[in-house]
Amino acid sequence: MFLTIHATSAIVIGQAITNPAGAFFIGLVSHYVFDAIPHGDEEALDLKKIGFKNFLLLALADHIFVIINFILLFWLKPDLIITPGIIAAVLGAILPDWLGGFYQLIKRWHLPGEIILAVILKPLYVFHQSCHRQIIKTEINLAAGIALQILLLIGSWWII
């Protein structure tokens, strides 16, 4: 799922759970729950399949959409107060994708400490990928996945 969905749904979580540690944890769990829902872009940021340049372009576009989404949220919902719980939930909700991207880059560039980092990150990466494919084994095409993600985004905006 695109980071925009994870980050926006995390705002809802952070509004409901004001304790930053609890909000971070639930935001983290929500990432895996949302990724278990077939969403059509499961292969979108697989470095081996799309190549390094496309990986960077898609990751950049994903983050730009998050920023645009937040700007629109603050503009259209000026009474939205960003609390430590919201910040923690958003960080928890996007962390799995950041770690997964970092893991793929470590493997590609053979960075110093690669073995130690891989020991830590590989199990998280494998678990994350299994959430995409092993819980609900139905696949949908990208167009249907984008439509689903837009509905989830609208739902999150409505709740916020």
XYZ file of C-alpha atoms in Angstrom:
160
model
C 0.000 0.000 0.000
C 1.182 3.515 -0.643
C 2.646 5.427 2.304
C -0.135 8.002 1.978
C -2.675 5.420 3.152
C -0.482 4.175 5.993
C 0.321 7.700 7.192
C -3.248 9.008 6.954
C -4.784 6.032 8.733
C -2.096 6.489 11.395
C -3.427 9.983 12.092
C -6.735 8.351 13.008
C -4.850 5.957 15.292
C -2.882 8.784 16.909
C -6.089 10.703 17.580
C -7.574 7.687 19.345
C -4.440 6.539 21.198
C -2.726 9.497 22.812
C 0.095 7.529 24.448
C 2.987 7.805 21.961
C 4.353 4.311 22.652
C 0.924 2.730 22.235
C 0.199 4.819 19.138
C 3.555 3.823 17.614
C 2.885 0.138 18.247
C -0.669 0.221 16.856
C 0.550 2.282 13.874
C 3.208 -0.377 13.234
C 0.682 -3.212 13.486
C -1.755 -1.308 11.245
C 0.864 -1.264 8.499
C 0.977 -5.050 8.359
C -2.820 -5.332 8.628
C -3.358 -2.931 5.715
C -0.658 -4.648 3.670
C -2.461 -7.974 4.149
C -5.393 -6.535 2.172
C -4.759 -7.147 -1.549
C -3.993 -3.731 -3.013
C -2.468 -4.277 -6.449
C 0.908 -2.639 -5.896
C 2.631 -5.407 -3.973
C 5.486 -5.563 -6.486
C 5.751 -1.805 -7.027
C 8.845 -1.226 -4.903
C 10.719 -4.473 -5.424
C 14.202 -3.277 -6.331
C 15.105 -6.494 -8.173
C 12.002 -6.343 -10.367
C 11.818 -2.640 -11.223
C 15.459 -1.559 -11.150
C 17.247 1.020 -9.051
C 16.169 4.162 -10.956
C 12.473 3.211 -10.913
C 12.775 2.199 -7.248
C 14.057 5.664 -6.344
C 11.497 7.456 -8.523
C 8.571 5.511 -7.065
C 9.822 5.951 -3.499
C 10.232 9.686 -4.092
C 6.752 9.959 -5.632
C 5.286 8.021 -2.695
C 6.833 10.461 -0.204
C 5.759 13.484 -2.254
C 2.157 12.225 -2.164
C 2.413 11.928 1.634
C 3.565 15.548 1.852
C 0.819 16.757 -0.507
C -1.757 14.776 1.458
C -0.600 16.333 4.751
C -0.604 19.849 3.270
C -4.183 19.304 2.069
C -5.167 17.888 5.451
C -3.797 20.913 7.317
C -5.392 23.282 4.838
C -8.837 21.645 4.785
C -8.869 20.634 8.452
C -7.232 23.586 10.235
C -8.437 22.375 13.631
C -6.315 19.213 13.315
C -3.753 19.285 16.111
C -0.627 17.219 15.630
C 0.102 15.488 18.924
C 2.993 13.256 19.985
C 0.589 10.314 19.615
C -0.132 11.206 15.988
C 3.557 11.640 15.189
C 4.382 8.301 16.832
C 1.548 6.495 15.022
C 2.632 7.899 11.647
C 6.246 6.880 12.255
C 5.152 3.385 13.284
C 2.898 3.068 10.255
C 5.569 3.998 7.719
C 8.546 2.335 9.419
C 8.107 -1.111 7.782
C 8.383 0.386 4.286
C 11.392 2.503 5.264
C 13.140 -0.524 6.762
C 12.242 -2.650 3.728
C 13.641 -0.048 1.359
C 16.763 0.328 3.475
C 17.229 -3.451 3.492
C 16.988 -3.592 -0.311
C 19.520 -0.762 -0.640
C 21.917 -2.432 1.821
C 21.842 -5.594 -0.273
C 22.437 -3.639 -3.485
C 25.245 -1.378 -2.278
C 26.983 -3.756 0.153
C 27.226 -1.050 2.797
C 29.542 -1.302 5.814
C 27.902 -3.373 8.503
C 25.798 -5.081 5.839
C 25.908 -8.487 7.536
C 24.821 -7.166 10.926
C 22.091 -4.989 9.410
C 20.895 -7.847 7.201
C 20.612 -10.156 10.220
C 18.326 -7.601 11.854
C 16.398 -6.404 8.803
C 15.974 -9.584 6.738
C 13.456 -11.246 9.108
C 11.422 -8.021 9.190
C 11.566 -7.777 5.396
C 10.525 -11.414 4.927
C 7.656 -10.990 7.407
C 6.555 -7.785 5.670
C 6.558 -9.468 2.261
C 4.628 -12.444 3.638
C 1.915 -10.082 4.887
C 1.427 -8.981 1.275
C 1.046 -12.494 -0.071
C 0.393 -15.135 2.562
C -2.543 -13.943 4.671
C -5.051 -13.181 1.910
C -3.879 -14.937 -1.225
C -6.205 -13.160 -3.647
C -4.508 -10.763 -6.045
C -6.061 -7.701 -7.646
C -4.787 -5.557 -10.493
C -3.179 -2.175 -9.971
C -6.249 -0.175 -11.083
C -8.501 -1.950 -8.574
C -5.794 -1.569 -5.935
C -5.531 2.165 -6.486
C -9.323 2.474 -6.309
C -9.302 0.566 -3.002
C -6.541 2.770 -1.632
C -8.437 5.918 -2.636
C -11.479 4.606 -0.754
C -9.323 3.929 2.319
C -7.859 7.427 2.042
C -11.324 8.989 1.801
C -12.450 6.928 4.794
C -9.475 8.083 6.853
C -10.059 11.716 5.866
C -13.718 11.382 6.835
C -12.805 10.048 10.286
C -10.155 12.724 10.858
